[in-house]
mmCIF file of C-alpha atoms and ligand atoms in Angstrom:
data_model
loop_
_atom_site.group_PDB
_atom_site.id
_atom_site.type_symbol
_atom_site.label_atom_id
_atom_site.label_comp_id
_atom_site.label_asym_id
_atom_site.label_seq_id
_atom_site.Cartn_x
_atom_site.Cartn_y
_atom_site.Cartn_z
ATOM 1 C CA MET A 633 -25.993 -19.098 -29.100
ATOM 2 C CA ASN A 634 -25.531 -16.647 -26.696
ATOM 3 C CA LEU A 635 -21.479 -15.396 -27.096
ATOM 4 C CA ILE A 636 -21.484 -13.259 -23.501
ATOM 5 C CA ASN A 637 -22.874 -16.530 -21.688
ATOM 6 C CA TYR A 638 -20.378 -19.035 -23.949
ATOM 7 C CA PHE A 639 -17.480 -16.657 -23.150
ATOM 8 C CA SER A 640 -18.001 -15.985 -19.331
ATOM 9 C CA LYS A 641 -18.736 -19.500 -18.768
ATOM 10 C CA ARG A 642 -15.751 -21.038 -20.412
ATOM 11 C CA LYS A 643 -13.664 -17.518 -18.654
ATOM 12 C CA LYS A 644 -14.724 -19.228 -15.284
ATOM 13 C CA ILE A 645 -13.526 -22.915 -16.711
ATOM 14 C CA VAL A 646 -10.241 -21.247 -17.592
ATOM 15 C CA ASP A 647 -10.002 -18.972 -14.664
ATOM 16 C CA ASP A 648 -10.673 -21.830 -12.216
ATOM 17 C CA ALA A 649 -8.127 -24.178 -13.998
ATOM 18 C CA LEU A 650 -5.431 -21.352 -13.612
ATOM 19 C CA ASP A 651 -5.880 -20.876 -10.258
ATOM 20 C CA LYS A 652 -5.251 -24.288 -9.430
ATOM 21 C CA LEU A 653 -2.116 -24.791 -11.577
ATOM 22 C CA LEU A 654 -0.730 -21.270 -10.168
ATOM 23 C CA THR A 655 -0.138 -22.337 -6.769
ATOM 24 C CA SER A 656 2.428 -21.007 -4.728
ATOM 25 C CA ASP A 657 5.369 -23.194 -3.935
ATOM 26 C CA LYS A 658 4.851 -23.228 -0.424
ATOM 27 C CA LYS A 659 1.282 -24.984 -1.177
ATOM 28 C CA ASP A 660 2.770 -27.475 -3.638
ATOM 29 C CA LYS A 661 5.401 -28.673 -1.156
ATOM 30 C CA ALA A 662 2.811 -28.964 1.498
ATOM 31 C CA GLN A 663 0.775 -31.545 -0.546
ATOM 32 C CA SER A 664 3.972 -33.385 -1.017
ATOM 33 C CA CYS A 665 6.495 -33.235 1.516
ATOM 34 C CA ASN A 666 7.655 -31.016 4.077
ATOM 35 C CA SER A 667 8.204 -27.327 3.180
ATOM 36 C CA ASP A 668 10.555 -24.853 3.840
ATOM 37 C CA SER A 669 8.033 -21.819 3.559
ATOM 38 C CA ALA A 670 11.437 -19.200 3.903
ATOM 39 C CA LEU A 671 12.315 -20.229 0.465
ATOM 40 C CA ASN A 672 9.207 -19.333 -0.956
ATOM 41 C CA SER A 673 8.416 -16.042 -2.681
ATOM 42 C CA ARG A 674 5.390 -14.206 -1.963
ATOM 43 C CA THR A 675 6.344 -11.632 -4.245
ATOM 44 C CA LEU A 676 7.030 -13.757 -7.501
ATOM 45 C CA TYR A 677 3.342 -15.736 -6.636
ATOM 46 C CA GLU A 678 1.583 -12.447 -6.465
ATOM 47 C CA ALA A 679 3.350 -10.419 -9.409
ATOM 48 C CA VAL A 680 2.354 -13.471 -11.509
ATOM 49 C CA ARG A 681 -1.025 -13.945 -10.193
ATOM 50 C CA TYR A 682 -1.683 -9.726 -10.261
ATOM 51 C CA SER A 683 -0.817 -10.042 -14.288
ATOM 52 C CA VAL A 684 -2.906 -13.890 -14.919
ATOM 53 C CA PHE A 685 -5.479 -12.219 -13.053
ATOM 54 C CA ALA A 686 -5.904 -8.830 -14.326
ATOM 55 C CA GLY A 687 -9.102 -9.346 -16.466
ATOM 56 C CA GLY A 688 -8.004 -10.468 -19.943
ATOM 57 C CA LYS A 689 -10.290 -12.029 -22.084
ATOM 58 C CA ARG A 690 -8.977 -15.567 -22.080
ATOM 59 C CA ILE A 691 -9.675 -15.498 -26.062
ATOM 60 C CA ARG A 692 -6.870 -17.789 -26.724
ATOM 61 C CA PRO A 693 -7.967 -20.485 -24.050
ATOM 62 C CA ILE A 694 -11.375 -20.104 -25.438
ATOM 63 C CA LEU A 695 -10.306 -20.372 -29.281
ATOM 64 C CA MET A 696 -8.664 -23.433 -28.403
ATOM 65 C CA MET A 697 -11.455 -24.977 -26.557
ATOM 66 C CA ALA A 698 -13.754 -24.090 -29.537
ATOM 67 C CA ALA A 699 -11.198 -25.880 -32.066
ATOM 68 C CA CYS A 700 -11.450 -29.052 -30.104
ATOM 69 C CA GLU A 701 -15.100 -28.915 -29.888
ATOM 70 C CA ALA A 702 -15.724 -28.445 -33.457
ATOM 71 C CA VAL A 703 -13.798 -31.825 -34.277
ATOM 72 C CA ALA A 704 -16.152 -33.302 -31.234
ATOM 73 C CA GLY A 705 -13.146 -33.274 -29.217
ATOM 74 C CA GLU A 706 -12.905 -33.566 -25.322
ATOM 75 C CA LEU A 707 -13.093 -30.347 -23.392
ATOM 76 C CA GLY A 708 -11.075 -31.556 -20.472
ATOM 77 C CA ASP A 709 -8.434 -32.841 -22.336
ATOM 78 C CA VAL A 710 -7.473 -28.998 -23.592
ATOM 79 C CA LEU A 711 -7.746 -27.688 -20.330
ATOM 80 C CA VAL A 712 -3.916 -27.860 -19.387
ATOM 81 C CA PRO A 713 -2.608 -26.576 -22.807
ATOM 82 C CA ALA A 714 -5.014 -23.926 -23.083
ATOM 83 C CA CYS A 715 -3.974 -22.652 -19.393
ATOM 84 C CA ALA A 716 -0.298 -22.781 -21.047
ATOM 85 C CA ILE A 717 -1.391 -20.632 -23.695
ATOM 86 C CA GLU A 718 -2.560 -17.853 -21.474
ATOM 87 C CA MET A 719 0.379 -18.068 -19.198
ATOM 88 C CA ILE A 720 2.367 -17.564 -22.407
ATOM 89 C CA HIS A 721 0.382 -14.800 -23.696
ATOM 90 C CA THR A 722 0.542 -12.954 -20.250
ATOM 91 C CA TYR A 723 4.300 -13.483 -19.971
ATOM 92 C CA SER A 724 4.391 -11.709 -23.260
ATOM 93 C CA LEU A 725 2.241 -8.717 -22.292
ATOM 94 C CA ILE A 726 4.483 -8.317 -18.976
ATOM 95 C CA HIS A 727 7.663 -8.250 -21.250
ATOM 96 C CA ASP A 728 6.091 -5.858 -24.072
ATOM 97 C CA ASP A 729 5.080 -3.623 -21.477
ATOM 98 C CA LEU A 730 8.563 -2.970 -20.202
ATOM 99 C CA PRO A 731 10.697 0.098 -19.842
ATOM 100 C CA ALA A 732 13.059 -1.536 -22.439
ATOM 101 C CA MET A 733 10.115 -2.245 -25.057
ATOM 102 C CA ASP A 734 6.651 -0.310 -25.312
ATOM 103 C CA ASP A 735 7.462 1.218 -21.524
ATOM 104 C CA ASP A 736 3.637 1.097 -21.004
ATOM 105 C CA ALA A 737 2.198 2.262 -17.529
ATOM 106 C CA LEU A 738 -1.481 0.480 -18.168
ATOM 107 C CA ARG A 739 -2.525 -2.712 -19.296
ATOM 108 C CA ARG A 740 -6.170 -3.764 -18.767
ATOM 109 C CA GLY A 741 -7.089 -0.757 -16.921
ATOM 110 C CA LYS A 742 -4.378 -1.577 -14.456
ATOM 111 C CA PRO A 743 -0.937 -0.557 -13.548
ATOM 112 C CA THR A 744 1.218 -2.759 -15.831
ATOM 113 C CA CYS A 745 3.160 -5.319 -14.081
ATOM 114 C CA HIS A 746 6.430 -3.130 -13.429
ATOM 115 C CA LYS A 747 4.815 -0.181 -12.470
ATOM 116 C CA ALA A 748 3.001 -2.503 -9.653
ATOM 117 C CA TYR A 749 6.186 -4.805 -8.685
ATOM 118 C CA GLY A 750 9.138 -3.398 -10.064
ATOM 119 C CA GLU A 751 11.367 -3.993 -13.461
ATOM 120 C CA ALA A 752 13.289 -6.807 -12.199
ATOM 121 C CA THR A 753 9.858 -8.825 -10.576
ATOM 122 C CA ALA A 754 8.317 -8.379 -13.713
ATOM 123 C CA ILE A 755 11.125 -9.687 -15.934
ATOM 124 C CA LEU A 756 11.025 -12.694 -13.447
ATOM 125 C CA ALA A 757 7.487 -12.936 -13.389
ATOM 126 C CA GLY A 758 7.206 -13.375 -17.499
ATOM 127 C CA ASP A 759 10.021 -15.591 -17.146
ATOM 128 C CA ALA A 760 7.997 -17.960 -14.397
ATOM 129 C CA LEU A 761 4.957 -18.211 -16.575
ATOM 130 C CA LEU A 762 6.913 -18.961 -19.934
ATOM 131 C CA THR A 763 8.713 -21.799 -18.394
ATOM 132 C CA GLU A 764 5.738 -22.924 -16.220
ATOM 133 C CA ALA A 765 3.448 -23.205 -19.307
ATOM 134 C CA PHE A 766 6.237 -25.783 -20.383
ATOM 135 C CA ALA A 767 5.974 -27.664 -17.041
ATOM 136 C CA VAL A 768 2.331 -28.047 -17.151
ATOM 137 C CA VAL A 769 2.278 -29.083 -20.922
ATOM 138 C CA SER A 770 4.889 -31.839 -19.779
ATOM 139 C CA SER A 771 2.997 -32.794 -16.556
ATOM 140 C CA GLU A 772 2.073 -36.278 -15.615
ATOM 141 C CA GLU A 773 -1.334 -34.927 -15.378
ATOM 142 C CA PHE A 774 -1.540 -33.677 -19.220
ATOM 143 C CA VAL A 775 0.156 -36.374 -20.955
ATOM 144 C CA LYS A 776 -1.626 -39.205 -19.227
ATOM 145 C CA LYS A 777 -5.077 -37.526 -21.263
ATOM 146 C CA VAL A 778 -3.482 -37.537 -24.495
ATOM 147 C CA LYS A 779 -1.085 -40.067 -26.250
ATOM 148 C CA PRO A 780 2.488 -38.952 -25.618
ATOM 149 C CA GLU A 781 3.171 -38.448 -29.132
ATOM 150 C CA ILE A 782 0.293 -35.779 -29.135
ATOM 151 C CA ALA A 783 1.747 -34.203 -26.200
ATOM 152 C CA ILE A 784 5.151 -34.213 -27.434
ATOM 153 C CA SER A 785 3.422 -32.171 -30.661
ATOM 154 C CA VAL A 786 1.519 -30.198 -28.318
ATOM 155 C CA VAL A 787 5.266 -28.595 -26.521
ATOM 156 C CA ARG A 788 6.793 -28.577 -30.125
ATOM 157 C CA GLY A 789 3.950 -26.631 -31.322
ATOM 158 C CA ILE A 790 3.474 -24.002 -28.540
ATOM 159 C CA ALA A 791 7.294 -23.698 -28.288
ATOM 160 C CA THR A 792 7.260 -22.879 -31.963
ATOM 161 C CA ALA A 793 4.588 -20.373 -32.166
ATOM 162 C CA ALA A 794 6.173 -18.306 -29.067
ATOM 163 C CA GLY A 795 9.619 -18.164 -29.687
ATOM 164 C CA TYR A 796 12.573 -18.142 -32.576
ATOM 165 C CA LYS A 797 10.150 -18.662 -34.935
ATOM 166 C CA GLY A 798 6.747 -17.086 -33.774
ATOM 167 C CA MET A 799 6.013 -14.254 -31.476
ATOM 168 C CA VAL A 800 9.554 -13.760 -30.169
ATOM 169 C CA LEU A 801 10.673 -13.118 -33.877
ATOM 170 C CA GLY A 802 7.566 -10.786 -34.479
ATOM 171 C CA GLN A 803 8.460 -8.742 -31.496
ATOM 172 C CA MET A 804 11.861 -8.387 -32.332
ATOM 173 C CA ILE A 805 10.445 -7.204 -36.125
ATOM 174 C CA ASP A 806 8.127 -5.017 -34.146
ATOM 175 C CA MET A 807 10.999 -3.114 -32.718
ATOM 176 C CA GLU A 808 13.420 -2.958 -35.666
ATOM 177 C CA MET A 809 10.890 -1.446 -37.999
ATOM 178 C CA GLN A 810 9.271 0.985 -35.435
ATOM 179 C CA GLY A 811 10.059 4.728 -37.104
ATOM 180 C CA GLY A 812 11.037 2.772 -40.127
ATOM 181 C CA ASP A 813 10.189 2.599 -43.693
ATOM 182 C CA ILE A 814 6.378 1.454 -44.883
ATOM 183 C CA ASP A 815 6.589 -2.161 -45.864
ATOM 184 C CA PHE A 816 3.338 -3.915 -46.589
ATOM 185 C CA ALA A 817 4.837 -7.437 -47.124
ATOM 186 C CA ARG A 818 7.264 -6.757 -43.850
ATOM 187 C CA LEU A 819 4.093 -5.417 -41.890
ATOM 188 C CA GLU A 820 1.834 -8.669 -42.682
ATOM 189 C CA TYR A 821 5.014 -10.917 -41.506
ATOM 190 C CA LEU A 822 5.204 -8.965 -38.700
ATOM 191 C CA HIS A 823 1.777 -9.238 -37.493
ATOM 192 C CA ILE A 824 1.629 -13.039 -38.279
ATOM 193 C CA HIS A 825 4.446 -13.764 -36.201
ATOM 194 C CA LYS A 826 3.676 -11.525 -33.220
ATOM 195 C CA THR A 827 0.030 -11.966 -32.597
ATOM 196 C CA GLY A 828 -1.283 -14.604 -35.153
ATOM 197 C CA ALA A 829 1.408 -17.310 -34.481
ATOM 198 C CA LEU A 830 -0.189 -17.775 -31.066
ATOM 199 C CA LEU A 831 -3.595 -17.662 -32.388
ATOM 200 C CA LEU A 832 -2.847 -20.214 -34.815
ATOM 201 C CA ALA A 833 -1.170 -22.440 -32.258
ATOM 202 C CA CYS A 834 -4.317 -22.396 -30.220
ATOM 203 C CA VAL A 835 -6.430 -23.409 -32.699
ATOM 204 C CA LYS A 836 -3.885 -26.426 -34.202
ATOM 205 C CA VAL A 837 -3.588 -27.803 -30.528
ATOM 206 C CA GLY A 838 -7.182 -27.875 -29.828
ATOM 207 C CA ALA A 839 -7.781 -29.753 -33.457
ATOM 208 C CA THR A 840 -5.293 -31.796 -32.574
ATOM 209 C CA ILE A 841 -6.088 -32.954 -28.992
ATOM 210 C CA GLY A 842 -9.545 -32.910 -30.124
ATOM 211 C CA GLY A 843 -8.654 -35.868 -32.830
ATOM 212 C CA ALA A 844 -9.281 -33.707 -36.041
ATOM 213 C CA THR A 845 -8.610 -35.521 -39.422
ATOM 214 C CA LYS A 846 -6.099 -34.081 -41.710
ATOM 215 C CA GLY A 847 -8.733 -32.658 -43.886
ATOM 216 C CA GLN A 848 -10.422 -30.840 -40.808
ATOM 217 C CA LEU A 849 -6.648 -29.799 -39.596
ATOM 218 C CA CYS A 850 -5.938 -27.825 -42.874
ATOM 219 C CA GLN A 851 -9.322 -26.121 -43.029
ATOM 220 C CA LEU A 852 -8.761 -25.279 -39.288
ATOM 221 C CA ILE A 853 -5.347 -24.120 -39.942
ATOM 222 C CA LYS A 854 -6.488 -22.035 -42.760
ATOM 223 C CA TYR A 855 -9.241 -20.503 -40.301
ATOM 224 C CA GLY A 856 -6.384 -19.922 -37.587
ATOM 225 C CA GLU A 857 -4.213 -17.788 -40.063
ATOM 226 C CA CYS A 858 -6.667 -15.643 -40.947
ATOM 227 C CA ILE A 859 -8.079 -14.720 -37.686
ATOM 228 C CA GLY A 860 -4.786 -14.499 -36.424
ATOM 229 C CA LEU A 861 -3.679 -11.891 -38.882
ATOM 230 C CA ALA A 862 -7.580 -10.022 -38.446
ATOM 231 C CA PHE A 863 -6.777 -10.257 -34.657
ATOM 232 C CA GLN A 864 -3.400 -7.708 -34.734
ATOM 233 C CA ILE A 865 -5.407 -5.885 -37.461
ATOM 234 C CA ALA A 866 -7.918 -5.519 -35.122
ATOM 235 C CA ASP A 867 -6.015 -4.394 -32.371
ATOM 236 C CA ASP A 868 -4.096 -1.911 -34.423
ATOM 237 C CA ILE A 869 -7.545 -0.040 -35.457
ATOM 238 C CA LEU A 870 -8.522 -0.048 -31.932
ATOM 239 C CA ASP A 871 -5.211 1.918 -31.017
ATOM 240 C CA VAL A 872 -6.647 4.321 -33.341
ATOM 241 C CA VAL A 873 -10.658 4.315 -32.708
ATOM 242 C CA GLY A 874 -10.533 2.562 -29.514
ATOM 243 C CA ASP A 875 -11.579 4.460 -26.046
ATOM 244 C CA SER A 876 -8.906 4.433 -23.663
ATOM 245 C CA LYS A 877 -10.929 3.402 -20.727
ATOM 246 C CA VAL A 878 -12.461 0.485 -22.672
ATOM 247 C CA ILE A 879 -9.382 -0.685 -24.320
ATOM 248 C CA GLY A 880 -7.721 -0.517 -20.701
ATOM 249 C CA LYS A 881 -4.825 1.084 -22.027
ATOM 250 C CA GLU A 882 -3.521 4.408 -23.677
ATOM 251 C CA ALA A 883 -4.979 4.886 -27.300
ATOM 252 C CA GLY A 884 -2.698 6.375 -29.602
ATOM 253 C CA MET A 885 0.508 4.622 -28.724
ATOM 254 C CA ASP A 886 1.554 2.878 -31.614
ATOM 255 C CA SER A 887 1.695 6.022 -33.382
ATOM 256 C CA LYS A 888 3.354 7.292 -30.768
ATOM 257 C CA HIS A 889 6.053 4.664 -30.371
ATOM 258 C CA GLY A 890 6.361 5.110 -34.246
ATOM 259 C CA LYS A 891 4.706 1.628 -35.039
ATOM 260 C CA ILE A 892 4.019 0.651 -38.733
ATOM 261 C CA THR A 893 0.339 -0.444 -38.519
ATOM 262 C CA TYR A 894 -2.402 -1.279 -40.820
ATOM 263 C CA PRO A 895 -4.056 2.065 -40.535
ATOM 264 C CA LYS A 896 -0.572 3.697 -40.698
ATOM 265 C CA VAL A 897 0.045 2.177 -43.982
ATOM 266 C CA VAL A 898 -3.120 1.410 -45.857
ATOM 267 C CA GLY A 899 -5.717 3.784 -44.084
ATOM 268 C CA LEU A 900 -8.182 2.913 -41.406
ATOM 269 C CA HIS A 901 -10.930 2.232 -43.904
ATOM 270 C CA GLU A 902 -8.650 -0.054 -45.845
ATOM 271 C CA ALA A 903 -7.592 -1.723 -42.685
ATOM 272 C CA LYS A 904 -11.014 -2.499 -41.794
ATOM 273 C CA ASN A 905 -11.504 -3.807 -45.513
ATOM 274 C CA ILE A 906 -8.607 -6.280 -44.968
ATOM 275 C CA ALA A 907 -9.590 -7.420 -41.681
ATOM 276 C CA GLU A 908 -13.424 -8.264 -42.762
ATOM 277 C CA GLY A 909 -11.787 -9.920 -45.875
ATOM 278 C CA LEU A 910 -9.787 -12.314 -43.392
ATOM 279 C CA ILE A 911 -12.760 -12.924 -41.498
ATOM 280 C CA SER A 912 -15.037 -14.050 -44.408
ATOM 281 C CA SER A 913 -11.930 -16.059 -45.301
ATOM 282 C CA ALA A 914 -11.817 -17.800 -41.923
ATOM 283 C CA LEU A 915 -15.361 -18.520 -41.970
ATOM 284 C CA GLU A 916 -15.177 -19.854 -45.669
ATOM 285 C CA SER A 917 -12.544 -22.101 -44.667
ATOM 286 C CA ILE A 918 -14.929 -23.923 -41.991
ATOM 287 C CA LYS A 919 -17.841 -23.910 -43.981
ATOM 288 C CA ASP A 920 -17.922 -27.769 -44.252
ATOM 289 C CA PHE A 921 -18.346 -28.165 -40.446
ATOM 290 C CA GLY A 922 -21.585 -28.347 -38.743
ATOM 291 C CA LYS A 923 -22.970 -26.560 -35.833
ATOM 292 C CA GLU A 924 -20.017 -27.888 -33.474
ATOM 293 C CA ALA A 925 -18.128 -25.208 -35.227
ATOM 294 C CA ASP A 926 -20.608 -22.177 -34.509
ATOM 295 C CA PRO A 927 -18.441 -20.923 -31.702
ATOM 296 C CA LEU A 928 -15.390 -20.646 -33.695
ATOM 297 C CA ARG A 929 -17.695 -18.684 -36.137
ATOM 298 C CA ARG A 930 -18.864 -16.451 -33.473
ATOM 299 C CA ILE A 931 -15.265 -15.788 -32.299
ATOM 300 C CA ALA A 932 -14.275 -14.896 -35.754
ATOM 301 C CA ARG A 933 -16.509 -12.018 -35.778
ATOM 302 C CA PHE A 934 -16.463 -10.975 -32.236
ATOM 303 C CA ILE A 935 -12.178 -10.582 -33.385
ATOM 304 C CA ILE A 936 -13.354 -7.591 -35.308
ATOM 305 C CA GLU A 937 -15.995 -6.583 -33.647
ATOM 306 C CA ARG A 938 -14.573 -6.352 -30.021
ATOM 307 C CA GLU A 939 -14.205 -2.897 -28.401
ATOM 308 C CA LYS A 940 -11.147 -4.143 -26.216
HETATM 309 C C1 LIG B 774 7.916 -9.724 -25.416
HETATM 310 C C2 LIG B 774 8.021 -11.789 -26.351
HETATM 311 C C3 LIG B 774 7.427 -10.896 -26.552
HETATM 312 C C4 LIG B 774 6.632 -10.527 -27.013
HETATM 313 C C5 LIG B 774 5.336 -9.662 -26.881
HETATM 314 C C6 LIG B 774 2.342 -10.103 -27.893
HETATM 315 C C7 LIG B 774 3.000 -8.989 -27.819
HETATM 316 C C8 LIG B 774 4.200 -9.795 -28.220
HETATM 317 C C9 LIG B 774 3.022 -8.223 -27.607
HETATM 318 C C10 LIG B 774 1.657 -7.372 -27.174
HETATM 319 C C11 LIG B 774 1.670 -5.987 -27.861
HETATM 320 C C12 LIG B 774 0.045 -6.201 -28.254
HETATM 321 C C13 LIG B 774 -0.523 -5.293 -27.444
HETATM 322 C C14 LIG B 774 -0.070 -6.804 -29.412
HETATM 323 C C15 LIG B 774 -1.322 -6.889 -29.880
HETATM 324 C C16 LIG B 774 -2.253 -7.962 -29.831
HETATM 325 C C17 LIG B 774 -2.431 -8.359 -28.561
HETATM 326 C C18 LIG B 774 -1.251 -9.815 -28.172
HETATM 327 C C19 LIG B 774 -3.436 -8.008 -27.542
HETATM 328 C C20 LIG B 774 -3.434 -8.070 -26.527
HETATM 329 O O1 LIG B 774 -4.248 -9.692 -26.472
HETATM 330 P P1 LIG B 774 -5.287 -9.413 -25.883
HETATM 331 O O2 LIG B 774 -6.713 -8.462 -26.581
HETATM 332 O O3 LIG B 774 -5.408 -9.243 -24.113
HETATM 333 O O4 LIG B 774 -6.251 -11.031 -25.872
HETATM 334 P P2 LIG B 774 -6.225 -9.516 -23.179
HETATM 335 O O5 LIG B 774 -6.125 -8.512 -22.288
HETATM 336 O O6 LIG B 774 -7.482 -9.843 -23.494
HETATM 337 O O7 LIG B 774 -5.385 -10.879 -22.667
#
């Protein structure tokens, strides 16, 4: 399996689907009834699309598709939730970059959304992406593809992973821990929530829609937990050893912001060992799967081998 080919084909599928979902209000209304184009905001449309199409890797939607594939599910069934997850991911990055949070000027090698469109528009672009994600996973198009109870579990799973008990909680702890005492247990908890929760949700949603058995779901959840934590550790490591030009943002920002990271707490070498160990556990947990799970295996390795 050629990972570059696989990624670029999957990325294209996701990009095309996002392009169709993130139309302007004007276009939507034109398809159904008469529109009042004066009410349409070109700025919101452009700011949303600026961030969504800024060159992200699409790892979350690709992971969701791979989890669905691993249990022989229909790829077309996960496309809508895969786009929803990418919308939520993009919202989180837009808000994370804001002056009130990390105050970053660059993301994916381009000015951050608030640098390009102003702070108020960036807040609204993030809000729009978060809410639109739930509009698409509760849309007729998606609900008619899967059973209603599956659709509800997808909505609930994504909301839980993204919100109060998931990514937002992780982000809050991240902010509270900045410049504070080093506490390994809290650091792990923070990483599992801030970054791991959404990645785990991708695996769970993909597997559930694909029709995983209870046993398969358990194995895939273990895989998702391990790669989710490893992803953030790899990100911490990249902030230390990465090249700003390649990672598309200024390296060394974690240390500048006084963030508690794995390299800071356990050292670079041990952080790499822990990430490697997590990937081995992820691979071990899906050892009973056949070659349909090869994309999941390759994604696991990619997570710690990536350069951006
Ligand atoms: C603002 C509610 C709220 C949450 C923000 C995810 C997050 C929480 C902050 C982002 C901080 C950060 C850079 C975390 C590292 C892990 C991470 C999410 C990296 C970026 O994800 P990639 O590598 O990005 O998938 P691309 O650009 O490929 O989409």
